[in-house]
């Protein structure tokens, strides 16, 4: 396999749409990188640039250290798996798997060996004589993977390969794929708009918005230290709560204030050291839904009003607004264990776990 480098890549389509802006990223040999972002953010463009289906307007693309900007797709030895699988409908599974090998004029015995290997790896042994239309969505997806595998490419490129599967199958195939990528140690770039898929499949996750790279980090770091409000509001389900707030000083240290309510920041000495420069400035506070809970302590709690409740069995997602907050007064979500009965308009008291507070400046960047 091989490493991949994107160096200062810009892509401007004819007509003037700029899909990618000064994109820089190195994917290590054997790494699975998930590229995630909302629809239209430039994910497919980046994959297509690497596959050679589009040309970069500026910048250098490298595979295994070699610049490939001028190489035609077939010389790049990358294999792409698409969301619609792109199987040949009139060919059996076996012939679909053989096809890329026949194109290379490999000896018959070698073709058979490769097909056997891929079929075994993907559990396709029983299906080799079927046509694509005789397969389930998940099986078709595996054949598409197999066809990419037999080529023994230097890099796998996957463009939303699970998006045509129903929700349950998606989760199952996602687990199989994660296992496969780990066993193959194959350099993979995996494009998805689904943050959960990115977080489960990527060794690292790159978050893209409007053609700009926002952050690249292992899943846990992305969740625990989002670089800006975009990443904070994109990663996690439900994503991080963000609301306007200020830091104020009092005798005991710092307090977080939103509207007419405030709470002391725990470990205030550290907080003062990190955030002391941002006193009285307009900031955005971030707290994950699991870091909001209900309290009966009249003094300590923040007043909030229930907007809606979603009962999920093992937990309740409680949607609420803080009391006394001028617009914008966003809806916040608290993740509460078990089932709790609530009604729209109920007044509740919230406890904020300020140990887990994130703060972002007016530019959206993490403080
Ligand atoms: P994503 O894969 O994240 O949904 P794309 O890479 O497909 O995003 O598209 C990024 C931007 O580039 C979008 O604004 C899209 O409309 C535009 N775009 C994509 N392909 C073309 C094209 N062939 N010609 C012009 N604009 C394009």
mmCIF file of N, CA, C and O and ligand atoms in Angstrom, residues 13-14 17 19 38-45 54, ligand 1:
data_model
loop_
_atom_site.group_PDB
_atom_site.id
_atom_site.type_symbol
_atom_site.label_atom_id
_atom_site.label_comp_id
_atom_site.label_asym_id
_atom_site.label_seq_id
_atom_site.Cartn_x
_atom_site.Cartn_y
_atom_site.Cartn_z
ATOM 1 N N UNK A 13 -14.242 24.269 -10.529
ATOM 2 C CA UNK A 13 -14.878 23.629 -11.691
ATOM 3 C C UNK A 13 -15.081 24.661 -12.792
ATOM 4 O O UNK A 13 -15.205 25.859 -12.513
ATOM 5 N N UNK A 14 -15.145 24.192 -14.046
ATOM 6 C CA UNK A 14 -15.498 25.111 -15.120
ATOM 7 C C UNK A 14 -16.846 25.747 -14.757
ATOM 8 O O UNK A 14 -17.739 25.045 -14.302
ATOM 9 N N UNK A 17 -17.340 27.344 -9.834
ATOM 10 C CA UNK A 17 -17.564 26.853 -8.457
ATOM 11 C C UNK A 17 -16.252 26.335 -7.881
ATOM 12 O O UNK A 17 -15.628 25.451 -8.461
ATOM 13 N N UNK A 19 -14.761 24.090 -5.268
ATOM 14 C CA UNK A 19 -15.248 23.005 -4.402
ATOM 15 C C UNK A 19 -14.278 22.728 -3.263
ATOM 16 O O UNK A 19 -14.677 22.240 -2.208
ATOM 17 N N UNK A 38 -21.113 17.862 5.466
ATOM 18 C CA UNK A 38 -22.450 17.897 4.872
ATOM 19 C C UNK A 38 -22.388 17.783 3.349
ATOM 20 O O UNK A 38 -21.323 17.977 2.753
ATOM 21 N N UNK A 39 -23.507 17.481 2.768
ATOM 22 C CA UNK A 39 -23.591 17.338 1.325
ATOM 23 C C UNK A 39 -23.092 18.611 0.643
ATOM 24 O O UNK A 39 -23.406 19.711 1.082
ATOM 25 N N UNK A 40 -22.280 18.445 -0.395
ATOM 26 C CA UNK A 40 -21.795 19.599 -1.152
ATOM 27 C C UNK A 40 -20.527 20.221 -0.594
ATOM 28 O O UNK A 40 -20.061 21.245 -1.100
ATOM 29 N N UNK A 41 -19.911 19.619 0.421
ATOM 30 C CA UNK A 41 -18.736 20.248 1.044
ATOM 31 C C UNK A 41 -17.439 19.932 0.306
ATOM 32 O O UNK A 41 -16.382 20.457 0.652
ATOM 33 N N UNK A 42 -17.494 19.049 -0.704
ATOM 34 C CA UNK A 42 -16.290 18.793 -1.507
ATOM 35 C C UNK A 42 -15.662 17.423 -1.301
ATOM 36 O O UNK A 42 -14.582 17.152 -1.824
ATOM 37 N N UNK A 43 -16.334 16.529 -0.589
ATOM 38 C CA UNK A 43 -15.758 15.202 -0.291
ATOM 39 C C UNK A 43 -15.517 14.400 -1.571
ATOM 40 O O UNK A 43 -14.428 13.886 -1.794
ATOM 41 N N UNK A 44 -16.573 14.276 -2.394
ATOM 42 C CA UNK A 44 -16.436 13.462 -3.609
ATOM 43 C C UNK A 44 -15.406 14.073 -4.547
ATOM 44 O O UNK A 44 -14.663 13.355 -5.218
ATOM 45 N N UNK A 45 -15.368 15.399 -4.576
ATOM 46 C CA UNK A 45 -14.385 16.063 -5.436
ATOM 47 C C UNK A 45 -12.972 15.613 -5.053
ATOM 48 O O UNK A 45 -12.161 15.282 -5.923
ATOM 49 N N UNK A 54 -10.898 13.851 -11.949
ATOM 50 C CA UNK A 54 -10.907 15.320 -12.052
ATOM 51 C C UNK A 54 -9.459 15.783 -11.946
ATOM 52 O O UNK A 54 -8.612 15.055 -11.427
HETATM 53 P P1 LIG B 1 -19.916 16.265 -1.587
HETATM 54 O O1 LIG B 1 -19.297 15.023 -2.114
HETATM 55 O O2 LIG B 1 -19.331 16.696 -0.275
HETATM 56 O O3 LIG B 1 -21.422 16.216 -1.533
HETATM 57 P P2 LIG B 1 -19.010 17.456 -4.086
HETATM 58 O O4 LIG B 1 -17.538 17.259 -4.065
HETATM 59 O O5 LIG B 1 -19.832 16.530 -4.909
HETATM 60 O O6 LIG B 1 -19.563 17.477 -2.577
HETATM 61 O O7 LIG B 1 -19.337 18.934 -4.546
HETATM 62 C C1 LIG B 1 -18.701 20.080 -4.016
HETATM 63 C C2 LIG B 1 -19.167 21.331 -4.750
HETATM 64 O O8 LIG B 1 -18.727 21.286 -6.093
HETATM 65 C C3 LIG B 1 -20.672 21.483 -4.794
HETATM 66 O O9 LIG B 1 -20.950 22.854 -4.706
HETATM 67 C C4 LIG B 1 -21.029 20.951 -6.168
HETATM 68 O O10 LIG B 1 -22.213 21.538 -6.654
HETATM 69 C C5 LIG B 1 -19.829 21.353 -6.994
HETATM 70 N N1 LIG B 1 -19.580 20.412 -8.108
HETATM 71 C C6 LIG B 1 -19.365 19.073 -8.015
HETATM 72 N N2 LIG B 1 -19.129 18.527 -9.234
HETATM 73 C C7 LIG B 1 -19.205 19.551 -10.118
HETATM 74 C C8 LIG B 1 -19.044 19.660 -11.552
HETATM 75 N N3 LIG B 1 -18.759 18.575 -12.282
HETATM 76 N N4 LIG B 1 -19.194 20.882 -12.096
HETATM 77 C C9 LIG B 1 -19.463 21.978 -11.352
HETATM 78 N N5 LIG B 1 -19.612 21.947 -10.024
HETATM 79 C C10 LIG B 1 -19.482 20.761 -9.397
#
